[in-house]
Short mmCIF file of C-alpha atoms in Angstrom, two decimals:
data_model
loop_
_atom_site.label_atom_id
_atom_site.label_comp_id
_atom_site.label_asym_id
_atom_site.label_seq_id
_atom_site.Cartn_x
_atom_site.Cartn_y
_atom_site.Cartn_z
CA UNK W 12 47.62 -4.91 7.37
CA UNK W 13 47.24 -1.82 9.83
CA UNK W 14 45.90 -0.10 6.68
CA UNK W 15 43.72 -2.71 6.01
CA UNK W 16 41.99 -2.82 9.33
CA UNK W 17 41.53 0.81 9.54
CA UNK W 18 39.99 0.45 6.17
CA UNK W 19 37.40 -2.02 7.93
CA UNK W 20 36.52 -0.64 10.97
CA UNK W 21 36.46 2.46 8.93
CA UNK W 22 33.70 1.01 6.59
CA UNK W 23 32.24 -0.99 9.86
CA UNK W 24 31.47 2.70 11.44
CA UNK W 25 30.20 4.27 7.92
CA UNK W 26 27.44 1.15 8.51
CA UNK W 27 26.51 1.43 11.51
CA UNK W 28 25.98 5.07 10.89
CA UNK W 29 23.69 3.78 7.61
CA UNK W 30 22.05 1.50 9.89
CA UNK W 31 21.34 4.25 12.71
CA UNK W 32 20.05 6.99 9.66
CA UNK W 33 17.68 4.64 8.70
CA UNK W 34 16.34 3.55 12.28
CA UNK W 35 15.78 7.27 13.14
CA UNK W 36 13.93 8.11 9.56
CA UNK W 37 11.65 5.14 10.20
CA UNK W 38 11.36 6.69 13.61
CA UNK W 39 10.04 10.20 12.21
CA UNK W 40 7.98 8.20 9.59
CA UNK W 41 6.58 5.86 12.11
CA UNK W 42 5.47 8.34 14.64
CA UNK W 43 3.06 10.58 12.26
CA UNK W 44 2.12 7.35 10.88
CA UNK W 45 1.23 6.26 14.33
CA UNK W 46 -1.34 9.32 15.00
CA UNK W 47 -2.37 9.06 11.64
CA UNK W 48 -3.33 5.17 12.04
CA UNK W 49 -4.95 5.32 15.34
CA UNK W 50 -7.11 8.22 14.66
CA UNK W 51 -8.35 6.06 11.85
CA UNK W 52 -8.95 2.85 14.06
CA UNK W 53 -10.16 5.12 16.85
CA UNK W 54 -13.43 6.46 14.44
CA UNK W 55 -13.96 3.17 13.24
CA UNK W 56 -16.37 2.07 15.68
CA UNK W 57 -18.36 5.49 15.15
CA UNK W 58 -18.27 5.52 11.18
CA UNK W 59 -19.57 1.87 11.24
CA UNK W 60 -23.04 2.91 13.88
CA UNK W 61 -23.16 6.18 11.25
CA UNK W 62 -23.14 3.86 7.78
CA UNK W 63 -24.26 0.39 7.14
CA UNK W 64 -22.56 -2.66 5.64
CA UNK W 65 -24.31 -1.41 1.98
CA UNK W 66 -23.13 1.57 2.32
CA UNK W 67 -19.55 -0.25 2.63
CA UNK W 68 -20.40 -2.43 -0.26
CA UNK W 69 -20.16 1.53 -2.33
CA UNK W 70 -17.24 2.21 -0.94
CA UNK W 71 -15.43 -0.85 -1.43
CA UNK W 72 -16.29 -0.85 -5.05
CA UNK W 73 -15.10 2.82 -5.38
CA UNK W 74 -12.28 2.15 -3.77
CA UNK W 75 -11.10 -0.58 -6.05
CA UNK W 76 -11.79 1.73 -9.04
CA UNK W 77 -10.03 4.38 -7.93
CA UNK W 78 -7.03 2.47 -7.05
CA UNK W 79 -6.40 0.61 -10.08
CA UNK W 80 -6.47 3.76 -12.00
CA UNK W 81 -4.50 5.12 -9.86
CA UNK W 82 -1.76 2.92 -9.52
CA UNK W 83 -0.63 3.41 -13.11
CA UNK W 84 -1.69 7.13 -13.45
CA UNK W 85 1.32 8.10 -13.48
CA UNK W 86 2.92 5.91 -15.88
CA UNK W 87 4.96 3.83 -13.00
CA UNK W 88 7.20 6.80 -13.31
CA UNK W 89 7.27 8.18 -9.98
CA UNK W 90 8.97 4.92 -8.30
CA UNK W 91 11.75 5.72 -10.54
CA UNK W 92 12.12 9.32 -8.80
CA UNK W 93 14.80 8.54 -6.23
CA UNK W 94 16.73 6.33 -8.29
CA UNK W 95 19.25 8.82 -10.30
CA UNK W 96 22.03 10.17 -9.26
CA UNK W 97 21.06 13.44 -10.22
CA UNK W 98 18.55 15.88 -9.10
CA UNK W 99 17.97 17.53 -12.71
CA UNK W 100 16.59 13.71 -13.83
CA UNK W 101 14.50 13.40 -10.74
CA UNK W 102 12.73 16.68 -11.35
CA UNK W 103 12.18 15.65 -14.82
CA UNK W 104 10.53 12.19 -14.26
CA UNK W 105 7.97 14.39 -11.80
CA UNK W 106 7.22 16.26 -14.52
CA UNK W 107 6.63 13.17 -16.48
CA UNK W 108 4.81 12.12 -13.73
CA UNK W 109 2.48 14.86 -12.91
CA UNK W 110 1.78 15.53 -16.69
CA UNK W 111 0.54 11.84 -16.97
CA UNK W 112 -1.65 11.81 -13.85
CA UNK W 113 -3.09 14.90 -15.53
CA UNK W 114 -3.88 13.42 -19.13
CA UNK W 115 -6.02 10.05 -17.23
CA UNK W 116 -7.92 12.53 -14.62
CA UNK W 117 -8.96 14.11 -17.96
CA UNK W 118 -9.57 10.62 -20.01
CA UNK W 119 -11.48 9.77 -16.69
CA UNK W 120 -13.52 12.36 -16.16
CA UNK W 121 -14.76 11.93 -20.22
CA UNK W 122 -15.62 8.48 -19.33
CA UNK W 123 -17.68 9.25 -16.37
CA UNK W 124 -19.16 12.17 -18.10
CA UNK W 125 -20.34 10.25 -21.41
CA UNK W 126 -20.52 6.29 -20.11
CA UNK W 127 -21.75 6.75 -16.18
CA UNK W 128 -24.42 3.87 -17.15
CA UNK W 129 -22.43 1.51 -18.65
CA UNK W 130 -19.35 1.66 -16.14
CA UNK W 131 -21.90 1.33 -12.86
CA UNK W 132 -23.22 -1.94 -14.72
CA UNK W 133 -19.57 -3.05 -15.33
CA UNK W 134 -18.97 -3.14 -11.80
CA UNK W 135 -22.88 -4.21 -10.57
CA UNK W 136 -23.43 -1.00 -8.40
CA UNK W 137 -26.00 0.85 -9.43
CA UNK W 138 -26.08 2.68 -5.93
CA UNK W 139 -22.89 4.16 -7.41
CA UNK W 140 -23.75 6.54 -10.28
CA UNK W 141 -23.96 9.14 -8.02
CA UNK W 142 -20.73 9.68 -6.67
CA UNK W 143 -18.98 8.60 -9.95
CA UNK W 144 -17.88 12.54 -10.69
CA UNK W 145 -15.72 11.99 -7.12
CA UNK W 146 -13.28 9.38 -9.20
CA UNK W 147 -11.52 11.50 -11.64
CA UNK W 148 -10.76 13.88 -8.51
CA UNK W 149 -9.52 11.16 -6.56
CA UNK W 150 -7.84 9.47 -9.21
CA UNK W 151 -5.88 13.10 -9.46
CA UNK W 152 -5.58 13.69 -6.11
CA UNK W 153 -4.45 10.39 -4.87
CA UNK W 154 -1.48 9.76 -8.37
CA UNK W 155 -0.32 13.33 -7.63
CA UNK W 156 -0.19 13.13 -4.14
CA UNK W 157 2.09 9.70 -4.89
CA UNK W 158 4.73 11.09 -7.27
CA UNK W 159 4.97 14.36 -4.80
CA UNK W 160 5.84 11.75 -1.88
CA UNK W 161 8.66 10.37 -4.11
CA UNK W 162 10.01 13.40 -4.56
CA UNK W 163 9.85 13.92 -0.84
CA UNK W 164 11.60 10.30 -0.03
CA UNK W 165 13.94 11.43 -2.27
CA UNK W 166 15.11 14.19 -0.34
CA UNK W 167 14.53 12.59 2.71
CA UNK W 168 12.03 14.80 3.81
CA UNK W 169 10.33 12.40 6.62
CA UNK W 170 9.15 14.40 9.30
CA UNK W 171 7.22 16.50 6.11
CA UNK W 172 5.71 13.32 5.29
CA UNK W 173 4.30 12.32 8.42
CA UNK W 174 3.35 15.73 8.86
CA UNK W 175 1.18 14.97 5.73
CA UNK W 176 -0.10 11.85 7.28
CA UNK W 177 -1.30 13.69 9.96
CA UNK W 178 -3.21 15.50 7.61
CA UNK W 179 -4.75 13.03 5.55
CA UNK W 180 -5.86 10.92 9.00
CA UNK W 181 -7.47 14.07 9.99
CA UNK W 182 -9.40 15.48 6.79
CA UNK W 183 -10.37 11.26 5.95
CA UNK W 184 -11.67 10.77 9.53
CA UNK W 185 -13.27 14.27 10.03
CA UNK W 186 -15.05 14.02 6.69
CA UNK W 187 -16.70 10.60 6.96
CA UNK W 188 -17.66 10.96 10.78
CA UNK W 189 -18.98 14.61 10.20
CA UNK W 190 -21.15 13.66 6.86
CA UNK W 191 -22.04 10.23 8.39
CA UNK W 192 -23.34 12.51 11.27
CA UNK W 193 -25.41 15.05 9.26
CA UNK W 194 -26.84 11.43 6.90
CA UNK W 195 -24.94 11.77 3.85
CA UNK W 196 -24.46 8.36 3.42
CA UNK W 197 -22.39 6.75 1.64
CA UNK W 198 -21.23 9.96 0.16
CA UNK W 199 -19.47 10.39 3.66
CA UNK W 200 -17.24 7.66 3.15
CA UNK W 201 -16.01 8.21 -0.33
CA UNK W 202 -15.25 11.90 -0.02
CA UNK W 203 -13.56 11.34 3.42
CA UNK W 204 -11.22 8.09 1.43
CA UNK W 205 -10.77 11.11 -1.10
CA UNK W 206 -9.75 13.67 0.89
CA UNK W 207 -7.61 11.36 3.16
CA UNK W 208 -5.62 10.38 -0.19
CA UNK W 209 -4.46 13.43 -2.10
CA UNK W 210 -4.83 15.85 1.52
CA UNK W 211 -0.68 16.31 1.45
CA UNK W 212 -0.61 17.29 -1.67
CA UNK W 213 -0.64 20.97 -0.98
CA UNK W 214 2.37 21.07 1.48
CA UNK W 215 4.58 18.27 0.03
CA UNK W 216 4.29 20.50 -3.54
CA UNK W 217 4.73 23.80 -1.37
CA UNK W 218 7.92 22.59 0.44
CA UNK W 219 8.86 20.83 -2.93
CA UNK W 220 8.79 24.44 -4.99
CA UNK W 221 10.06 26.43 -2.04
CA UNK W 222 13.26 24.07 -1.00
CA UNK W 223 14.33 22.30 -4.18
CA UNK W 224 13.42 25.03 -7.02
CA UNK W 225 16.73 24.93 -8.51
CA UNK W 226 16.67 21.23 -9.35
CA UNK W 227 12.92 22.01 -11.17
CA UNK W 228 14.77 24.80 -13.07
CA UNK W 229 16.08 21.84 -15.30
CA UNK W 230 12.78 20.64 -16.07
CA UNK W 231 12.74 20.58 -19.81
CA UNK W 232 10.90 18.62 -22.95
CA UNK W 233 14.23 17.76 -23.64
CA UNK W 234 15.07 16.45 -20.62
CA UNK W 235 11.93 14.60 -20.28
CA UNK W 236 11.83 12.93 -23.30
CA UNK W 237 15.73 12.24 -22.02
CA UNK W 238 14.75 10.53 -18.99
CA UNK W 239 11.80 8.99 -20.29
CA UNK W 240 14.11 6.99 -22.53
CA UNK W 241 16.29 6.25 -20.04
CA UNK W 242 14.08 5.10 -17.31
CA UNK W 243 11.47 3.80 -20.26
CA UNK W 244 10.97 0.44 -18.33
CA UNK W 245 9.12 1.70 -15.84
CA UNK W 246 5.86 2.47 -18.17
CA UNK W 247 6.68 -0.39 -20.37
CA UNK W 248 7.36 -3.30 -17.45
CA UNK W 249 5.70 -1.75 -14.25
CA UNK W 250 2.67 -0.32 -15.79
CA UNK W 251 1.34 -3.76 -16.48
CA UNK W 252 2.51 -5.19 -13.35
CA UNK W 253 0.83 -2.19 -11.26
CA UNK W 254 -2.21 -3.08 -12.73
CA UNK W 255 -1.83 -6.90 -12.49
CA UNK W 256 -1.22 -6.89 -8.95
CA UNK W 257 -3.75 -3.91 -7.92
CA UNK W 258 -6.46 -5.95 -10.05
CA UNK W 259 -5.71 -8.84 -8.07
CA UNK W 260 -6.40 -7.24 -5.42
CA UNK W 261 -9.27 -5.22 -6.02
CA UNK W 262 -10.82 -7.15 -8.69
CA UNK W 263 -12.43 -9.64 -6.82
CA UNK W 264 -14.02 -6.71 -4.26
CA UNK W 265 -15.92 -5.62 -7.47
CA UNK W 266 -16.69 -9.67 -8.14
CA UNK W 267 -17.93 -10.00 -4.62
CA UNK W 268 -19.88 -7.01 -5.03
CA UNK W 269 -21.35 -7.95 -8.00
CA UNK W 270 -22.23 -11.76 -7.47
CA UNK W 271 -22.79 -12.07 -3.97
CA UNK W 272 -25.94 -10.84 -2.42
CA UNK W 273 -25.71 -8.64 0.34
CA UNK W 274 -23.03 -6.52 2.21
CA UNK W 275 -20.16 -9.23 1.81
CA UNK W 276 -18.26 -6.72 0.16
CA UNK W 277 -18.92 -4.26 3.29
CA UNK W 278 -17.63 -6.97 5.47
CA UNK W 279 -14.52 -7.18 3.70
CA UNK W 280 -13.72 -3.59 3.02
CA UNK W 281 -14.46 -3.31 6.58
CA UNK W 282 -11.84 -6.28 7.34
CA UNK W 283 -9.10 -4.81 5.41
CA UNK W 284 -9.33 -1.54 7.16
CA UNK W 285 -8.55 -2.86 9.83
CA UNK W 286 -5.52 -5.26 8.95
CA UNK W 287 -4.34 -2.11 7.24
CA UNK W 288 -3.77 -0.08 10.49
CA UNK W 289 -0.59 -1.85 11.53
CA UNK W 290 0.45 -2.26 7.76
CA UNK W 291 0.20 1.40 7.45
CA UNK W 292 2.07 1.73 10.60
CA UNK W 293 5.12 -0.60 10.07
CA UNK W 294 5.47 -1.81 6.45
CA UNK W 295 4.45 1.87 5.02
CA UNK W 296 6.75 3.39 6.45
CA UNK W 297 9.68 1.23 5.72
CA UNK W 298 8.91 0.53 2.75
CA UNK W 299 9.66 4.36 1.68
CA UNK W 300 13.30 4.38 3.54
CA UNK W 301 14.31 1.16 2.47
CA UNK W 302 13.77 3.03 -1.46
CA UNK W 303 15.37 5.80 -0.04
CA UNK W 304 18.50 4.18 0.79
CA UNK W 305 18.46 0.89 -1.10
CA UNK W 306 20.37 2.51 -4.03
CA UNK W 307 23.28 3.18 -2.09
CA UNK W 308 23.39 -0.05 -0.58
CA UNK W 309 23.26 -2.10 -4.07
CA UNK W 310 25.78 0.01 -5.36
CA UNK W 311 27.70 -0.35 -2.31
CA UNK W 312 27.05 -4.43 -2.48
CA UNK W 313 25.23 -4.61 0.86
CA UNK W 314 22.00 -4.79 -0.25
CA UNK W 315 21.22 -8.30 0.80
CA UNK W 316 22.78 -7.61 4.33
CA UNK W 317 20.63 -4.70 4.33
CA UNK W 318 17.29 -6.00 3.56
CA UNK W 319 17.39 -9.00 5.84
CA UNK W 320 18.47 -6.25 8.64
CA UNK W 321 14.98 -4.86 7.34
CA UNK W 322 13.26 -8.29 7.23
CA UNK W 323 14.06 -8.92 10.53
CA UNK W 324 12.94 -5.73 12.31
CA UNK W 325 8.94 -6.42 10.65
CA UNK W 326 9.29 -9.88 11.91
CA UNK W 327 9.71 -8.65 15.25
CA UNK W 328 7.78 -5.70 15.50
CA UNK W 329 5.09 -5.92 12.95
CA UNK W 330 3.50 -9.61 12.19
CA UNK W 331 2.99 -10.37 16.39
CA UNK W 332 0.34 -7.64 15.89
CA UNK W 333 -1.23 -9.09 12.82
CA UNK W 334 -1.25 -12.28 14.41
CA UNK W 335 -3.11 -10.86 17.91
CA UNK W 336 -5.62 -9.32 15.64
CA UNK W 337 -6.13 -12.52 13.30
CA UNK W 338 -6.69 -14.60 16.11
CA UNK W 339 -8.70 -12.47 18.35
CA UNK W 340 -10.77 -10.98 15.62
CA UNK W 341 -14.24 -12.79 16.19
CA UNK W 342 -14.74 -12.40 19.10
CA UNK W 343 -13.97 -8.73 19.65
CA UNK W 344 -15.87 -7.12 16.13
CA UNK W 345 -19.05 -7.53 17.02
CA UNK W 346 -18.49 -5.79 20.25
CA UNK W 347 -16.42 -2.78 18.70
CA UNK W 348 -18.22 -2.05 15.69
CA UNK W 349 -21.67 -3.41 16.25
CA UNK W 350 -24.05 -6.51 15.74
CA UNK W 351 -24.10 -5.97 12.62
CA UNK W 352 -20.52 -6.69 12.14
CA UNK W 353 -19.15 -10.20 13.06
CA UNK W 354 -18.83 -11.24 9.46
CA UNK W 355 -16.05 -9.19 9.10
CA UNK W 356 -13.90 -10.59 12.00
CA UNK W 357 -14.54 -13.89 10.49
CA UNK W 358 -12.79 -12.44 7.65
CA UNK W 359 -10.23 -11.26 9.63
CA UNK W 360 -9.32 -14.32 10.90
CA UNK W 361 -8.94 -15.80 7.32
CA UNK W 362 -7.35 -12.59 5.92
CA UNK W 363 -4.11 -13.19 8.55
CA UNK W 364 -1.76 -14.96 7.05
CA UNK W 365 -2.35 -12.75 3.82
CA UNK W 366 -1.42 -9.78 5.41
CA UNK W 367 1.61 -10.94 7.41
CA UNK W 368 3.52 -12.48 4.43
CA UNK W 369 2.45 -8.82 2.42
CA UNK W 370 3.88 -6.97 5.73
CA UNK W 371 7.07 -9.07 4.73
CA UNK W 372 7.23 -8.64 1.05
CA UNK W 373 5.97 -5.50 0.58
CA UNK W 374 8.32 -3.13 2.15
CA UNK W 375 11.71 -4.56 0.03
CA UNK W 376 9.33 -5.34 -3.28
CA UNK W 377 11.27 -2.34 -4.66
CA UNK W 378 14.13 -4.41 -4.74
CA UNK W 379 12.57 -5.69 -8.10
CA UNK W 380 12.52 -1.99 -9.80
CA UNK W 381 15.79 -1.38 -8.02
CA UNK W 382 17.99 -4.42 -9.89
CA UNK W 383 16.08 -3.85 -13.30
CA UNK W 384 14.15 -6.95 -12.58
CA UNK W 385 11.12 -5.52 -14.15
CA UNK W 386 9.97 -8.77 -16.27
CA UNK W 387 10.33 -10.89 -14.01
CA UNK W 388 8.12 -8.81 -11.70
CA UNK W 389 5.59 -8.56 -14.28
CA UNK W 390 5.51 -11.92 -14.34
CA UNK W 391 4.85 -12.58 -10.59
CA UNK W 392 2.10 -10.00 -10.42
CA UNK W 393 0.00 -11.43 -13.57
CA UNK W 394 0.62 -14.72 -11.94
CA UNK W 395 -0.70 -13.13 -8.98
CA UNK W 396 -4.31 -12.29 -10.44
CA UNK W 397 -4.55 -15.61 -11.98
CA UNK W 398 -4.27 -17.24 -8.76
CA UNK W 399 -6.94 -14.72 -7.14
CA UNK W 400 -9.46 -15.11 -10.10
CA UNK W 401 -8.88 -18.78 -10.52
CA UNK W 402 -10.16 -18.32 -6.72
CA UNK W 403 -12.92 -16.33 -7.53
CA UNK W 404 -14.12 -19.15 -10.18
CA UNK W 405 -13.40 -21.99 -7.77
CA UNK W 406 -15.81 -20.14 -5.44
CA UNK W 407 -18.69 -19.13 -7.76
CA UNK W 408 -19.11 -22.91 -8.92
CA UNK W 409 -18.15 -24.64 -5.62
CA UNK W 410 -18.55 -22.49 -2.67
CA UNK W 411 -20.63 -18.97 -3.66
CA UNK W 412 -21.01 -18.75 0.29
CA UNK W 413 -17.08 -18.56 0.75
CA UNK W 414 -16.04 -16.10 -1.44
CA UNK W 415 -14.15 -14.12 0.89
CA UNK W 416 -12.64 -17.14 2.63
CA UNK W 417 -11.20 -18.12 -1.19
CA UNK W 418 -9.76 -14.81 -1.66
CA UNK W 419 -8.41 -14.83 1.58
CA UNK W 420 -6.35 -17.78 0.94
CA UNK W 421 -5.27 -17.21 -2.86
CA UNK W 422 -3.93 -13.64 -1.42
CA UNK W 423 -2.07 -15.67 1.54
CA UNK W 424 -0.58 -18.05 -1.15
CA UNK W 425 0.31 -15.05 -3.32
CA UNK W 426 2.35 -13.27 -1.15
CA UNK W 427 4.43 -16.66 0.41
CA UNK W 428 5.68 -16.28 -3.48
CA UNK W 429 6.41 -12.68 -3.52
CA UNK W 430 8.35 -12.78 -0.39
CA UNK W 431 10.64 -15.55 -1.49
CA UNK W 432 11.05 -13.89 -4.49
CA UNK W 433 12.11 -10.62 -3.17
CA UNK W 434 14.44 -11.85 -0.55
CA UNK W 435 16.54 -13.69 -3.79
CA UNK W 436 16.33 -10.74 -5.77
CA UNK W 437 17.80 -8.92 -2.70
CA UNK W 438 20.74 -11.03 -2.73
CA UNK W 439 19.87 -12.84 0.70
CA UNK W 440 20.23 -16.59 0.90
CA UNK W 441 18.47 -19.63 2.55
CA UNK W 442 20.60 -18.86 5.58
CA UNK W 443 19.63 -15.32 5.95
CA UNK W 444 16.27 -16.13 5.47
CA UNK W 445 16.45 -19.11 8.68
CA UNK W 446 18.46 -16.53 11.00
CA UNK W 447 15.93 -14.01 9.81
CA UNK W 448 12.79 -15.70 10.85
CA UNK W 449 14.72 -17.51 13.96
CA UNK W 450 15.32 -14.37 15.15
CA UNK W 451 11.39 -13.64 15.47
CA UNK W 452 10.50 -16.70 16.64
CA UNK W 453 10.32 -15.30 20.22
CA UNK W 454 7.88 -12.39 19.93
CA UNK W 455 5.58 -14.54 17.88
CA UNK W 456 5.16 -17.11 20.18
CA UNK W 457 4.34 -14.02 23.07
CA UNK W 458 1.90 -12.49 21.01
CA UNK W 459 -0.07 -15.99 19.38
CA UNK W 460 -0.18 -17.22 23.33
CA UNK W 461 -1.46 -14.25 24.78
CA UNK W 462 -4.07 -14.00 21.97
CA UNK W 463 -5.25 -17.66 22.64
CA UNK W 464 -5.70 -16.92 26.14
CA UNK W 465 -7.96 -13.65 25.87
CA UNK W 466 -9.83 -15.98 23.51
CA UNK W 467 -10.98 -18.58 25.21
CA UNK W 468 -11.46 -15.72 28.42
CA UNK W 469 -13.71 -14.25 26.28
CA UNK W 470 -15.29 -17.75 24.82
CA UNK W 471 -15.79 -18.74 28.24
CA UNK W 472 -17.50 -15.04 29.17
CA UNK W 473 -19.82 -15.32 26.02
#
């Protein structure tokens, strides 16, 4: 017995220490995430007097391009980068990784080169063609700059990573304020979203080489046709589901775009800019310990214990900001970002709950990749675009002046299903879950009162 209970407050102290690693590497991640977010929300009001809701309507569409390709550049490879045990396999699926992102920059930039016409009717933006050499470059820039960052999670190398983020807020910002200034509009706002993605890529790939070159000497064809068979799910399975669930997504942007008259796509690019500021803050960050350490902790069976630990930390920090924003939303956008702009807190206010129950999900959806539960996440994620383009259809024949309120609510519903899902897959049950969410409770009632208060202040001031 004596042995026994050394053996648990042994393993009781090797948690808490777990626990403790991953509150201070949140820390680290959190803080250049912090700069990095708030100089972003800081030049918002200034980028949206330098460019108009058209111009947004571009850079919406662009964006959505540029992300689905994106998201599979890669091959799905690089989420599989901190999951072996051993360095040598790592290095190899980066290789796999980088030489993939390589071959679709290339595919790209044929397909821009020989079909610009035909792709800027695909997607209704004729105001595109322009700036359609700038995808292939981001498409490299931003895939690149992903499967480097894995490699950097990996290791653990936070404080280089939000270093990084530092540097992407600053090049993004500084490029769409400064060519907004001097009228190059909306070329301002596409390069800046392109620099701002792939702008780490030169110092995670420097410290990469210069601290871990002995694991890249086992980079091999061998060992990367090795690995690729061993980790040969993640282009077969997560491929498809990448591109399901960024499509459903981005998709309806381009549908908006195309169909609706107007800047409504501008309104809603604008919209999710905004919401994305405390994602990028909280659930970004998180999300890249919790793959950091969830490996240990499934192999050490504590990964349920683990993620509701997680769960319950974005309950109480991150959705009570979501929720003052939601809530507050149309009154305050005119006011910060012009006249011209109180559409888009309308679709704030719809886009809430969305964005909450993705702050929830999003951060342990790894859990999915991490217990081989590929299918079933392939599943979920084509589900998910059905739902958001059976919206889009609902919309165009019943309500073609709601589109954005319809996509709000299909994304809202989409995520309530990914969250359950993830928290099963994670191992935690319905009582987690309740002491989970109990546990919240507090700080969102603080934040949805004082919300409603400042609103109807500022009702009763209009």
């Amino acid at each position: 017995m004596p042995v026994q209970s050394a053996l648990f407050a042994m393993r009781a102290k090797m948690q808490s220490f777990s626990r403790t690693g991953f509150v201070r590497s949140v820390g680290v991640l959190v803080g250049g995430t912090a700069f990095a977010q708030a100089l972003n929300v800081l030049v918002l009001p200034i980028i949206t007097r330098l460019y108009a809701p058209d111009d947004f309507t571009v850079f919406a569409v662009y964006v959505s391009v540029l992300t689905i390709i994106s998201v599979v550049a890669c091959l799905r490879l690089e989420i599989a980068i901190p999951m072996p045990e051993r360095d040598e396999d790592a290095a190899n699926l980066l290789a796999l990784a980088l030489c993939s992102s390589f071959v679709v920059t290339i595919l790209t930039a044929l397909a821009v080169w020989l079909f610009p016409r035909q792709i800027v009717d695909l997607v209704g933006q004729a105001a595109l063609r322009p700036y359609l050499w700038l995808l292939p470059l981001g498409i490299w820039l931003t895939s690149s700059h992903a499967a480097i960052q894995f490699w950097s999670t990996r290791k653990r190398k936070f404080g280089t990573i939000a270093k990084t983020r530092m540097t992407q807020a600053i090049g993004g910002a500084g490029s769409q304020v400064g060519l907004g200034w001097a009228g190059f509009a909306p070329l301002g706002l596409l390069l800046g979203y392109t620099i701002s993605s792939g702008a780490g890529l030169l110092a995670l790939g420097r410290d990469a080489v210069h601290e871990d070159r002995a694991a890249f000497r086992g980079i091999s064809w061998s060992g990367m046709r090795r690995t690729l068979r061993q980790y040969d799910r993640f282009p077969k399975y997560s491929t498809f589901e990448a591109v399901a669930n960024s499509a459903g997504i981005q998709l309806p942007v381009v549908i908006i775009a195309a169909l609706v008259m107007g800047p409504e796509a501008g309104y809603l690019a604008l919209a999710a800019r905004v919401m994305a500021a405390p994602m990028g803050l909280i659930g970004g960050s998180i999300a890249q310990v919790y793959l950091s350490r969830a490996p240990e902790e499934l192999r050490a069976g504590t990964l349920g214990s683990f993620s509701a630990e997680v769960l319950g930390g974005l309950l109480r920090t991150g959705v009570g900001p979501l929720l003052f924003i939601g809530i507050l939303a149309p009154q305050i956008f005119s006011v910060l970002f012009g006249q011209n702009w109180e559409r888009a807190g309308e679709i704030v206010m719809w886009m809430t709950p969305w964005f909450i129950f993705q702050l929830m999900s999003s951060p342990i959806s790894m859990v999915m990749h991490i217990t081989g539960r590929q299918r079933p996440m392939l599943a979920l994620t084509v589900s998910g675009l059905a739902i958001r383009l059976g919206a889009m259809g609902l919309a165009a024949h019943f309500a073609r002046d709601h589109f954005s309120e319809f996509y709000a609510i299909s994304g809202g519903l989409f995520y309530i299903v990914c969250c359950w899902m993830f928290s099963r897959a994670a191992g935690m049950g319905i009582k987690d879950l309740i002491r989970t969410y109990r546990a919240g409770s507090v700080s969102l009632i603080g934040w949805t009162l004082i919300a409603v208060i400042l609103r109807i202040i500022l009702k009763q001031a209009a």
